Each structure stands twice: as structure tokens, then as C-alpha cells.
Amino acid sequence: MSVHPIQFPGEPKEQELPPTTVSQATSVADLTGSEKQEKQKVPLDDLFGDGDDDAVDRVYHAKARILNQAIQEIGFGRYQAYLFCCAGFGWFADSVWPLITGLILTPVVAEFNFDGPFLSLAANIGLFVGALFWALGCDIWGRRWSFNLTLLITGIFGLAAGGSNSFITLASLVAVLGVGVGGNMPVDSAVFLDFVPSTHQYLLTVMAVWWSLGQLFVSLIAWPLITNFSCDNTAVVCSRSENMGWRYLLFILGAITLLLWGIRFFVFKLFESPRYLVGLGQDAKAVEVIHQVAEFNGTSTNLTVDQLLDAAKIEDEKATAAVTLAKIASGKEQSGRRWLSQSSSLGLQNVKALFKTRKMALSTSLLILLWGIIGLASTLYNSFLPFLLNSRGNAFGDGSLYITYRNQFILSVVGIPGAFLSGWAVELPYIGRRGTLAISSGEQGSQVPFFSRLPPREALMLCWGGIIMYGVLYAVSPEVFPAKYRGTGNGLTATATRVFSIMAPIIALYANLETAVPVYVSGGMIIGCGFLALLLPYEPRGKASI
């Protein structure tokens, strides 16, 4: 089958594979002359094929290139479209549930009478555990279990949280549902990227539209429920019967999350990642999955197990020759070569692989730093923003619950076009992922002063940079990490942001809530992240993730 890749504006033309890769990809395929010439082309070079070949185990790297070509041959079809929706449910959940702690805070504090930041602290501890557990786990027991269990846990404990009769119960259940929510983004981004053709990797950035839709959805529901079914601000005693709005909200969101889980589990069949299977040395299963996806899309592929075995053989012969030369040069016997691609067991080897070369170590370190700083800045921003909006609302004539949730709705609507704008921007020449991340971070951080000078509605209309920043950040991290260690890499970055998110409510407990200074500090931190983004050594634009 001929390959007809989509050509984006400003994207480099089809490039020839390196000679070694071409021979691997076509050595066992029965192709005619014209088909063979067509097969020797792929739309994009891979991310680690330019001066940093040692960043990834060579056997795995060679096999991943062949898998990329097979997935590109299949193209973007029904399976990828369905996966875009089902993986998007994870973005939806990650948007809805962390936002809940802020939306229900006022009525919950009125009823249970506790320090508000403690609820955010409980939620972020759960998110931290979930990010670490599910992200590292998907490199150990595979993507399917993590993909299917995270929403189930979230929905069950989200429903239960609606029945809480004390703050301790509510905080505990919110922490447990956070364990489910915390695994969605790291796992779902890895799953989607493992199956999407290299020409469509930009869709991982567009996936942020689900995040915006989640914010819009929860804002629309919270607006009438909490406004109309909450205790009056002047009430001295707030009883449960007068304060059912936040409970109705949790019941509805829990039920919807279980519905989304049901669609994932009973309607859509997720195949195990072929790249994960190749990392385990299960080449036959990986080839079987590729053919199943091709059949689902109504097309075919020429991929065979022999192609993967030949790729491994060629790289093994190279490695043997290199070891022999090293022995001759040193005059000493050396131990046998260790194949990282033969193991996916829990241990430090997955983490070490992300720091294997200087360039890879710099990339991983910068991503962890970016996620950590943005996690702290964003949580500080969200923790103190309600006060800022309320004070600005009072200053401009209205600080009521109705206006507060109206402003949250405006913020959600503004984010939707931002998701599509980010998908366009990351493919622009000379800008790409790094430039888009830097520009959006600068915009998001510099908007903070407007909150003190404009009415809330007008100020919120400027908030388009945040969704772009998060959309690019959630996409560029999985793209840079090799699929074999993608879960581990996503786990490290997600853990960094969750650790710093835990620090934010602790700061809020001891900071002065009557000042907007923390919001300004968070804006400065986000601007700094824009400069850090420019230092990232890998630019995924025009490169195929492996």
C-alpha cells in the first residue's frame, strides 16, 4: 500500500530514512519496484535520529522506527478518532475534579467550618499518589489496566464524596478519588501517542479541548446548583438540608464519570500498546495489534515479525562488532551487553534510561522543573484567585456567588478556542512546541496585573494563554519520552507538579489571604517558565515520537 502522508504548512518534505533503517524496514517485505521506493520514505524523521542515537536502546529504537512506519501506513482512521474521544475523557476528568475543590469550597466551609486550604491539600495528596502509581505502573503491567481503572475509581469515590457528613470524610474521599484522577493525564497521553501517526501528533495538543469542555461543563452545572442550593452568606448556622448544592454537583459528576468509564470499558476496546509490547520483546503480539488496528480502520499493512527480528539482528551485529573493537583496543574481556529492551520491570533502570545521555538528561530535568514550577504557580494562582475575583467584584459593584460562577464560566469558554489555537501554533515553522510554550507562558503570567485594574469579566477575557500553555506542556512531555519509558517519564513530571501543588495550600494556610501578592508571584513564576521552555533541547515538531 502506498503511503500518502498529510503535509502541513511549513513542514519539511518527506525525508529518506537512513540506509540502515531502510534495509530493516524492507528486507523481508515482498514489494514491487515502485512500492519499494515508496516504502523507503516516511513523513518525519524520529526525534532521536539526529546526533543522539545513544539516548535510546538501539534494538528498541530500530523496532520503533518500523512500528512508526507501519502506523503511518495505516493512517489516521476510525480507531484513532475513537481513541481521541476516549482518551479525552481523561482530560475531561482531570479538568473537572481538581476544579471541584475550589468550586465547592465556600459552601463546604460554611457547613463544616474548617480552614479551606486543607481540602485542596487532601486533593493534591491524592493526585500525587495517583500520578506516581499509575504512570510508573503503565510501564510495568501495561497501558490497558491503568487506562480502564482510573475513571472507575474516580467515579465511585466521587459519588461517595457527595454523601459526606463531615470534613474528615469529605477530605478522605476527595483524596482517594484524586488517586484515580491523578493517573488519567500521564496514562492517556501515552496511550494516544502510541497509536497516532507521526503526522497527527499535534492532536495531543488539541486534546486540551477536552480539558476546556470539562471546565465549561462543571461551571454550567455548579453555577445554578451552588448559587440556588447553598446557605445564605449571612447565615450563622449552615445545615445540610439548606446546603445541598455541592452534594448535587458531586453526585452528577460522579455519575457522569462512571458513564465515561462504561464507554471506555464496554464500548471501546483498547489494544495494548505495540511499542510497550516490543519493549518487552513480544514482537509477535505487537505485530498482531498493528494488524488489528489496520483491520479496524479498514486498511492493511505489510508489517511482519521478521522485519522486527531483522532489525534486532542488524543492531545486535553492530553492537557485537563494537564490543569486539573495544576488546581489541583495551585488551580486556568485557561483560556481555545488557539489552534494556528485554525488561520492563520496576526499578531504577527506567528512570536511569531518561538520563542516559547529557542531552536526554537535560531534557528530562528541564521538563521536571517546568512541571514543578507551573504546578506550584498554578495552584497558588487558583487558591488565591477566588479572593482576588471576589475583591475585584466587590470593588466593581458585585462580589456575589452568582457573579463568581459567571466569571468561572467566562474563563471556561475562553479556553475552548485556545485548545485549537495551540494545535495550529505548534506546527508553525520556527515556533513549534518550544516557541508556543514560551509565548503562552509569557501571556499567561503577564495577564495577572489586569485582574487588579479591570472588572473581572473584562479581565477574564484575556485568559487564553493558560489553556495553550497546558495543552503544549501535556503534549511535549510524552512526545520527548520514548514509549518504552513514557509512563515513567510522565510519572516523574506529574509527580513534580503534584509535589509542588501540595506545597501551595500549605503556603495558603500561613499566607495573608487578604492580599493578592501570591497571585502576582505565581504570574512571575509562569513567565520564568517561558524562558526555561526555550532551553529544551528537543523540538518534536517535524519529528516522529518513538
Coordinates of C-alpha atoms in Angstrom, one line a residue:
M1 CA 0.0 0.0 0.0
S2 CA 1.3 3.4 -0.9
V3 CA 1.7 6.0 1.8
H4 CA 0.3 9.4 1.3
P5 CA 1.1 11.5 4.4
I6 CA -0.5 14.8 5.2
Q7 CA 1.8 17.7 4.5
F8 CA 1.4 20.6 7.0
P9 CA 2.2 24.2 6.1
G10 CA 5.9 24.9 6.6
E11 CA 6.6 21.2 7.3
P12 CA 9.7 19.7 5.7
K13 CA 9.1 17.4 2.8
E14 CA 9.4 13.7 3.0
Q15 CA 12.8 12.6 4.0
E16 CA 14.7 9.5 3.2
L17 CA 15.3 7.0 6.0
P18 CA 18.9 6.4 7.0
P19 CA 20.3 3.5 5.0
T20 CA 20.3 1.1 8.0
T21 CA 16.6 1.8 8.8
V22 CA 15.6 1.4 5.2
S23 CA 17.1 -2.0 4.9
Q24 CA 15.5 -3.0 8.2
A25 CA 12.1 -1.9 7.1
T26 CA 12.1 -3.5 3.7
S27 CA 14.4 -6.5 3.9
V28 CA 11.6 -9.1 4.2
A29 CA 8.7 -7.3 2.5
D30 CA 7.7 -8.5 -0.9
L31 CA 7.4 -5.2 -2.7
T32 CA 7.5 -4.2 -6.4
G33 CA 9.9 -1.6 -7.5
S34 CA 7.6 1.5 -7.2
E35 CA 6.2 0.2 -3.9
K36 CA 9.6 -0.4 -2.6
Q37 CA 10.7 3.1 -3.5
E38 CA 7.6 4.5 -1.8
K39 CA 8.2 2.4 1.3
Q40 CA 11.6 3.8 1.8
K41 CA 10.0 7.2 2.7
V42 CA 8.4 8.3 5.9
P43 CA 6.8 11.6 6.6
L44 CA 9.0 12.5 9.5
D45 CA 12.4 11.7 11.0
D46 CA 12.3 10.3 14.5
L47 CA 13.1 12.5 17.5
F48 CA 16.3 10.7 18.4
G49 CA 17.8 10.1 15.0
D50 CA 19.8 13.3 14.8
G51 CA 23.0 13.2 16.8
D52 CA 21.6 11.5 19.9
D53 CA 21.2 7.9 18.8
D54 CA 22.6 6.6 22.1
A55 CA 19.6 8.2 24.1
V56 CA 17.5 5.1 23.4
D57 CA 18.4 1.4 23.4
R58 CA 19.3 0.7 19.7
V59 CA 17.4 -2.5 19.3
Y60 CA 14.2 -0.9 20.6
H61 CA 14.9 2.2 18.5
A62 CA 15.2 0.2 15.3
K63 CA 12.0 -1.7 16.0
A64 CA 10.2 1.5 17.0
R65 CA 11.1 3.1 13.6
I66 CA 9.5 0.1 11.8
L67 CA 6.3 0.4 14.0
N68 CA 6.2 4.1 13.2
Q69 CA 6.2 3.4 9.5
A70 CA 3.5 0.7 9.9
I71 CA 1.3 3.1 11.9
Q72 CA 1.9 5.8 9.4
E73 CA 1.0 3.4 6.6
I74 CA -2.3 2.6 8.4
G75 CA -3.0 6.3 8.8
F76 CA -5.4 8.2 11.0
G77 CA -8.7 6.3 10.9
R78 CA -11.7 5.3 13.0
Y79 CA -9.6 3.7 15.7
Q80 CA -7.6 6.9 16.3
A81 CA -10.7 9.0 16.2
Y82 CA -12.4 6.9 18.8
L83 CA -9.2 6.9 20.9
F84 CA -9.1 10.7 20.7
C85 CA -12.5 10.8 22.3
C86 CA -11.9 8.0 24.9
A87 CA -8.5 9.3 25.9
G88 CA -10.1 12.8 26.0
F89 CA -12.3 11.5 28.8
G90 CA -9.1 11.6 31.0
W91 CA -8.5 15.2 30.1
F92 CA -12.2 15.9 31.0
A93 CA -11.9 14.2 34.4
D94 CA -8.5 15.9 35.2
S95 CA -10.2 19.3 34.5
V96 CA -13.4 18.6 36.4
W97 CA -12.3 17.0 39.6
P98 CA -9.4 19.2 40.7
L99 CA -11.5 22.2 40.0
I100 CA -14.2 20.9 42.3
T101 CA -12.3 21.7 45.5
G102 CA -12.4 25.3 44.6
L103 CA -16.0 25.4 43.3
I104 CA -17.5 23.8 46.4
L105 CA -15.1 25.5 48.9
T106 CA -17.4 28.3 50.0
P107 CA -20.5 26.2 50.9
V108 CA -18.4 23.4 52.3
V109 CA -16.5 25.7 54.7
A110 CA -19.8 27.3 55.7
E111 CA -21.2 23.9 56.6
F112 CA -18.2 22.1 58.2
N113 CA -16.3 25.2 59.4
F114 CA -12.7 24.3 58.6
D115 CA -9.7 26.0 57.0
G116 CA -10.3 25.9 53.3
P117 CA -6.8 25.1 52.1
F118 CA -7.0 21.7 53.9
L119 CA -9.4 20.4 51.3
S120 CA -7.0 21.4 48.4
L121 CA -4.2 19.7 50.4
A122 CA -6.2 16.5 50.6
A123 CA -7.0 16.6 46.9
N124 CA -3.4 17.2 45.9
I125 CA -2.0 14.4 48.0
G126 CA -4.4 12.0 46.2
L127 CA -3.4 13.4 42.9
F128 CA 0.3 13.0 43.8
V129 CA -0.2 9.3 44.7
G130 CA -2.2 8.6 41.6
A131 CA 0.2 10.3 39.2
L132 CA 3.1 8.3 40.6
F133 CA 1.4 4.9 40.9
W134 CA -0.5 4.8 37.6
A135 CA 2.2 6.5 35.4
L136 CA 5.0 4.2 36.6
G137 CA 2.7 1.2 36.6
C138 CA 1.7 1.5 32.9
D139 CA 5.4 0.8 32.0
I140 CA 5.2 -2.4 34.2
W141 CA 1.8 -4.0 33.7
G142 CA 0.8 -2.2 30.5
R143 CA -1.5 0.6 29.5
R144 CA -4.8 -1.2 29.4
W145 CA -5.3 -1.7 33.2
S146 CA -4.4 1.8 34.1
F147 CA -6.5 3.2 31.2
N148 CA -9.6 1.4 32.4
L149 CA -9.3 1.7 36.2
T150 CA -8.6 5.4 36.7
L151 CA -12.1 6.6 35.7
L152 CA -13.8 3.8 37.7
I153 CA -12.0 4.8 40.9
T154 CA -12.8 8.5 40.3
G155 CA -16.5 7.9 39.6
I156 CA -17.1 5.6 42.6
F157 CA -15.4 7.8 45.2
G158 CA -16.8 11.0 43.6
L159 CA -20.3 9.7 44.2
A160 CA -19.4 8.7 47.7
A161 CA -17.9 12.1 48.5
G162 CA -21.3 13.7 47.8
G163 CA -22.7 11.9 50.8
S164 CA -20.1 13.2 53.3
N165 CA -21.4 14.3 56.7
S166 CA -18.1 15.7 58.0
F167 CA -15.0 17.4 56.7
I168 CA -12.8 14.4 57.5
T169 CA -15.0 12.1 55.5
L170 CA -15.1 14.6 52.6
A171 CA -11.3 15.2 52.6
S172 CA -10.6 11.4 52.7
L173 CA -12.9 10.6 49.8
V174 CA -11.6 13.5 47.8
A175 CA -8.0 12.2 48.3
V176 CA -9.0 8.7 47.2
L177 CA -10.8 10.0 44.1
G178 CA -7.6 12.1 43.4
V179 CA -5.7 8.8 43.2
G180 CA -7.8 7.9 40.2
V181 CA -7.8 11.3 38.6
G182 CA -4.0 11.7 39.0
G183 CA -3.3 8.8 36.6
N184 CA -5.5 10.0 33.8
M185 CA -3.3 12.5 32.0
P186 CA 0.0 10.6 32.2
V187 CA -1.5 7.3 31.1
D188 CA -3.9 8.6 28.5
S189 CA -1.4 10.8 26.7
A190 CA 1.0 7.8 26.5
V191 CA -1.8 5.6 25.1
F192 CA -2.9 8.1 22.5
L193 CA 0.7 8.9 21.3
D194 CA 1.4 5.1 21.0
F195 CA -1.2 4.7 18.3
V196 CA -1.4 8.1 16.4
P197 CA 0.6 8.5 13.1
S198 CA 3.5 10.9 13.4
T199 CA 1.8 13.4 11.1
H200 CA -1.0 13.7 13.6
Q201 CA 1.0 14.1 16.8
Y202 CA -0.2 17.7 17.1
L203 CA -3.6 16.3 18.1
L204 CA -2.2 15.6 21.5
T205 CA -2.0 19.3 22.0
V206 CA -5.6 19.8 20.6
M207 CA -6.7 17.2 23.2
A208 CA -6.7 20.1 25.6
V209 CA -10.1 21.0 24.2
W210 CA -11.5 18.2 26.4
W211 CA -9.9 20.0 29.4
S212 CA -11.7 23.2 28.4
L213 CA -15.0 21.4 27.8
G214 CA -14.7 19.8 31.3
Q215 CA -14.3 23.3 32.9
L216 CA -17.2 24.6 30.8
F217 CA -19.4 21.7 31.8
V218 CA -18.7 21.8 35.5
S219 CA -19.1 25.6 35.6
L220 CA -22.5 25.4 33.9
I221 CA -23.6 22.8 36.5
A222 CA -22.1 24.5 39.5
W223 CA -23.4 27.9 38.6
P224 CA -27.2 27.2 39.3
L225 CA -26.7 24.4 41.8
I226 CA -24.4 26.2 44.3
T227 CA -26.0 29.6 43.7
N228 CA -29.5 28.3 44.4
F229 CA -28.9 25.5 46.9
S230 CA -26.4 26.9 49.3
C231 CA -26.6 28.6 52.6
D232 CA -27.0 32.3 52.7
N233 CA -23.8 34.2 53.2
T234 CA -25.3 35.8 56.3
A235 CA -26.4 32.5 57.9
V236 CA -24.8 31.8 61.3
V237 CA -25.6 28.1 61.1
C238 CA -25.5 26.2 57.8
S239 CA -27.4 22.9 57.9
R240 CA -27.2 20.1 55.4
S241 CA -30.7 20.5 54.2
E242 CA -30.0 24.1 53.2
N243 CA -26.7 23.3 51.6
M244 CA -27.3 20.5 49.2
G245 CA -25.9 22.3 46.1
W246 CA -22.4 21.0 46.3
R247 CA -23.7 17.5 47.0
Y248 CA -25.9 17.5 43.9
L249 CA -22.8 18.6 42.0
L250 CA -20.7 15.7 43.2
F251 CA -23.5 13.2 42.6
I252 CA -23.9 14.4 39.0
L253 CA -20.2 14.5 38.2
G254 CA -19.6 11.0 39.8
A255 CA -22.4 9.5 37.7
I256 CA -21.1 11.1 34.5
T257 CA -17.6 9.9 35.3
L258 CA -18.9 6.3 35.7
L259 CA -20.7 6.7 32.3
L260 CA -17.5 7.7 30.6
W261 CA -15.7 4.7 32.2
G262 CA -18.5 2.5 30.9
I263 CA -18.0 3.7 27.4
R264 CA -14.2 3.1 27.7
F265 CA -14.6 -0.4 29.2
F266 CA -17.7 -1.8 27.4
V267 CA -17.9 0.1 24.1
F268 CA -14.3 0.9 23.1
K269 CA -11.7 -1.9 23.0
L270 CA -8.2 -0.6 23.8
F271 CA -5.4 -2.7 22.3
E272 CA -2.2 -2.9 24.2
S273 CA 0.5 -0.5 23.0
P274 CA 2.6 -2.2 20.3
R275 CA 5.6 -0.1 21.5
Y276 CA 5.2 -1.4 25.0
L277 CA 5.0 -4.9 23.7
V278 CA 8.1 -4.5 21.7
G279 CA 9.8 -3.2 24.8
L280 CA 9.0 -6.5 26.5
G281 CA 10.3 -8.4 23.5
Q282 CA 6.8 -9.6 22.5
D283 CA 7.2 -8.8 18.8
A284 CA 4.5 -11.2 17.6
K285 CA 1.9 -9.6 19.8
A286 CA 3.0 -6.1 18.7
V287 CA 2.5 -7.1 15.0
E288 CA -0.8 -8.6 15.8
V289 CA -2.0 -5.4 17.4
I290 CA -0.9 -3.3 14.4
H291 CA -2.9 -5.6 12.1
Q292 CA -5.9 -5.4 14.3
V293 CA -5.8 -1.6 14.2
A294 CA -5.4 -1.7 10.4
E295 CA -8.4 -4.0 10.2
F296 CA -10.5 -1.7 12.4
N297 CA -9.6 1.2 10.1
G298 CA -10.5 -0.8 7.0
T299 CA -7.0 -0.9 5.6
S300 CA -3.9 -3.2 5.7
T301 CA -0.2 -3.2 6.5
N302 CA 2.8 -5.2 5.3
L303 CA 4.3 -5.4 8.8
T304 CA 5.7 -8.8 9.7
V305 CA 7.5 -10.2 12.7
D306 CA 10.5 -11.0 10.5
Q307 CA 11.0 -7.3 9.9
L308 CA 11.3 -6.6 13.7
L309 CA 13.6 -9.6 14.1
D310 CA 15.8 -8.5 11.3
A311 CA 16.0 -5.0 12.8
A312 CA 17.2 -6.6 16.1
K313 CA 19.7 -8.8 14.3
I314 CA 21.3 -5.9 12.5
E315 CA 21.6 -3.8 15.7
D316 CA 22.9 -6.8 17.6
E317 CA 25.6 -7.4 14.9
K318 CA 26.6 -3.7 15.2
A319 CA 26.8 -4.0 19.0
T320 CA 28.9 -7.2 18.8
A321 CA 31.3 -5.5 16.4
A322 CA 31.6 -2.5 18.7
V323 CA 32.3 -4.7 21.7
T324 CA 34.9 -6.7 19.7
L325 CA 36.7 -3.5 18.7
A326 CA 36.5 -2.3 22.3
K327 CA 38.1 -5.6 23.5
I328 CA 40.9 -5.3 20.9
A329 CA 41.5 -1.7 21.9
S330 CA 41.6 -2.4 25.6
G331 CA 43.0 -5.9 25.6
K332 CA 40.4 -6.9 28.3
E333 CA 37.4 -9.1 28.4
Q334 CA 34.1 -7.2 28.9
S335 CA 30.8 -8.5 30.2
G336 CA 28.0 -9.3 27.9
R337 CA 25.8 -6.5 26.5
R338 CA 22.7 -5.7 28.5
W339 CA 19.6 -5.2 26.5
L340 CA 17.3 -2.7 28.2
S341 CA 14.5 -3.5 25.8
Q342 CA 14.2 -7.0 27.2
S343 CA 12.9 -5.8 30.6
S344 CA 10.2 -3.6 31.8
S345 CA 10.4 -4.5 35.5
L346 CA 10.0 -2.0 38.3
G347 CA 13.4 -0.5 39.2
L348 CA 15.7 2.4 38.7
Q349 CA 16.6 1.3 35.1
N350 CA 13.5 3.0 33.7
V351 CA 14.5 6.2 35.5
K352 CA 18.1 5.9 34.5
A353 CA 17.2 5.5 30.9
L354 CA 15.7 9.0 30.9
F355 CA 19.1 10.4 31.9
K356 CA 21.2 8.1 29.7
T357 CA 22.9 10.9 27.7
R358 CA 23.7 14.5 28.5
K359 CA 21.0 15.8 26.1
M360 CA 18.4 13.4 27.4
A361 CA 19.2 14.3 31.0
L362 CA 18.9 18.0 30.2
S363 CA 15.6 17.4 28.6
T364 CA 14.2 15.3 31.4
S365 CA 15.5 17.7 34.1
L366 CA 14.0 20.8 32.4
L367 CA 10.6 19.1 31.9
I368 CA 10.5 18.1 35.6
L369 CA 11.5 21.7 36.6
L370 CA 8.9 23.2 34.3
W371 CA 6.1 20.9 35.6
G372 CA 7.1 21.6 39.2
I373 CA 7.2 25.4 38.9
I374 CA 3.9 25.5 36.9
G375 CA 2.3 23.2 39.4
L376 CA 3.2 25.5 42.3
A377 CA 2.4 28.7 40.4
S378 CA -1.0 27.4 39.1
T379 CA -2.2 26.1 42.4
L380 CA -1.2 29.3 44.2
Y381 CA -3.0 31.2 41.5
N382 CA -6.1 29.1 41.8
S383 CA -6.0 29.1 45.6
F384 CA -5.9 32.9 45.8
L385 CA -7.8 33.7 42.6
P386 CA -11.3 33.4 44.3
F387 CA -10.3 36.0 46.8
L388 CA -9.0 38.3 44.0
L389 CA -12.1 37.8 41.9
N390 CA -14.3 38.4 44.9
S391 CA -12.4 41.6 46.0
R392 CA -12.4 42.9 42.4
G393 CA -16.1 42.0 42.1
N394 CA -16.8 44.0 45.3
A395 CA -14.7 46.8 44.0
F396 CA -16.7 47.0 40.8
G397 CA -20.1 46.5 42.4
D398 CA -20.8 42.8 42.8
G399 CA -18.9 40.0 44.6
S400 CA -21.8 37.6 44.8
L401 CA -21.7 33.8 44.3
Y402 CA -23.7 34.3 41.1
I403 CA -21.0 36.7 39.6
T404 CA -18.2 34.5 40.9
Y405 CA -19.5 31.4 39.0
R406 CA -20.4 33.6 36.0
N407 CA -16.8 34.6 35.8
Q408 CA -15.7 30.9 36.0
F409 CA -18.0 30.2 33.1
I410 CA -16.4 33.0 31.1
L411 CA -12.9 31.6 31.9
S412 CA -14.0 28.2 30.6
V413 CA -15.5 29.5 27.3
V414 CA -12.3 31.4 26.5
G415 CA -10.2 28.2 26.9
I416 CA -12.0 26.3 24.1
P417 CA -10.6 28.2 21.1
G418 CA -7.3 28.2 22.9
A419 CA -7.0 24.4 22.5
F420 CA -7.4 24.6 18.7
L421 CA -5.1 27.6 18.5
S422 CA -2.4 25.6 20.3
G423 CA -2.8 22.7 17.8
W424 CA -2.2 25.2 15.0
A425 CA 0.7 27.1 16.7
V426 CA 2.8 24.0 17.5
E427 CA 3.1 23.2 13.8
L428 CA 4.3 26.6 12.8
P429 CA 7.9 26.8 11.4
Y430 CA 10.5 28.4 13.7
I431 CA 7.9 28.3 16.6
G432 CA 6.9 24.7 17.2
R433 CA 6.3 23.3 20.7
R434 CA 9.1 25.3 22.4
G435 CA 8.1 28.6 21.0
T436 CA 4.4 28.1 21.6
L437 CA 5.1 27.1 25.2
A438 CA 7.3 30.1 25.8
I439 CA 4.8 32.6 24.2
S440 CA 1.7 31.2 26.0
S441 CA 3.6 31.1 29.4
G442 CA 4.5 34.7 28.9
E443 CA 1.0 35.7 28.1
Q444 CA -0.5 33.7 31.0
G445 CA 2.0 35.2 33.5
S446 CA 1.7 38.8 32.2
Q447 CA -2.1 38.9 32.4
V448 CA -2.1 38.9 36.2
P449 CA -1.8 42.7 36.6
F450 CA -5.0 43.2 34.6
F451 CA -7.0 41.5 37.4
S452 CA -6.4 44.4 39.6
R453 CA -7.1 47.1 37.0
L454 CA -10.1 45.7 35.1
P455 CA -13.6 44.4 36.1
P456 CA -13.5 40.6 36.4
R457 CA -15.5 39.9 33.2
E458 CA -13.1 42.0 31.0
A459 CA -10.0 40.7 32.7
L460 CA -11.1 37.1 32.3
M461 CA -11.4 37.6 28.5
L462 CA -7.6 37.8 28.4
C463 CA -7.2 34.3 29.9
W464 CA -6.5 32.3 26.7
G465 CA -2.8 31.7 27.3
G466 CA -3.2 29.2 30.2
I467 CA -5.0 26.5 28.2
I468 CA -2.4 26.8 25.4
M469 CA 0.4 26.5 27.9
Y470 CA -1.1 23.4 29.5
G471 CA -2.0 21.9 26.1
V472 CA 1.6 22.2 24.8
L473 CA 3.1 21.1 28.1
Y474 CA 0.9 18.0 28.3
A475 CA 1.8 17.1 24.7
V476 CA 5.6 17.9 24.5
S477 CA 6.5 15.7 27.6
P478 CA 5.1 12.4 26.2
E479 CA 6.5 13.2 22.7
V480 CA 10.0 13.6 24.1
F481 CA 10.0 10.5 26.2
P482 CA 10.5 7.2 24.4
A483 CA 7.4 5.0 24.5
K484 CA 9.2 2.3 26.4
Y485 CA 9.8 4.7 29.3
R486 CA 6.9 7.2 28.5
G487 CA 4.9 6.2 31.6
T488 CA 7.9 6.6 33.8
G489 CA 8.7 10.0 32.3
N490 CA 5.1 11.2 32.6
G491 CA 5.2 9.9 36.2
L492 CA 8.3 12.0 37.0
T493 CA 6.8 15.2 35.6
A494 CA 3.4 14.6 37.0
T495 CA 4.9 13.8 40.4
A496 CA 6.8 17.1 40.3
T497 CA 3.8 19.2 39.7
R498 CA 1.8 17.3 42.4
V499 CA 4.5 17.7 45.0
F500 CA 4.6 21.5 44.4
S501 CA 0.8 21.6 44.3
I502 CA 0.8 20.1 47.8
M503 CA 3.0 23.0 48.9
A504 CA 0.6 25.6 47.5
P505 CA -2.2 25.1 50.0
I506 CA 0.3 24.9 52.8
I507 CA 1.5 28.3 51.8
A508 CA -2.1 29.5 51.7
L509 CA -2.6 28.3 55.3
Y510 CA 0.1 30.6 56.5
A511 CA -0.1 33.4 54.0
N512 CA -2.2 36.5 54.2
L513 CA -5.5 35.8 52.3
E514 CA -6.3 39.5 52.3
T515 CA -3.6 40.2 49.7
A516 CA -3.2 39.4 46.0
V517 CA 0.6 39.2 46.3
P518 CA 0.7 35.4 45.9
V519 CA -1.2 35.7 42.6
Y520 CA 1.4 38.2 41.3
V521 CA 4.3 35.9 42.4
S522 CA 2.7 33.0 40.5
G523 CA 2.5 35.1 37.4
G524 CA 6.2 35.9 37.6
M525 CA 7.0 32.2 38.0
I526 CA 5.0 31.3 34.9
I527 CA 6.8 33.9 32.9
G528 CA 10.1 32.4 34.1
C529 CA 8.9 29.0 32.7
G530 CA 8.5 30.6 29.3
F531 CA 12.3 31.3 29.3
L532 CA 13.0 27.7 30.5
A533 CA 10.9 26.3 27.7
L534 CA 13.4 27.8 25.1
L535 CA 16.2 25.8 26.7
L536 CA 14.5 22.4 25.9
P537 CA 17.0 20.5 23.7
Y538 CA 14.4 18.5 21.7
E539 CA 11.8 20.1 19.4
P540 CA 9.2 17.5 18.5
R541 CA 7.8 19.5 15.6
G542 CA 8.5 17.6 12.4
K543 CA 9.8 14.6 14.3
A544 CA 8.2 11.3 14.9
S545 CA 8.0 10.2 18.6
I546 CA 9.2 6.7 19.3

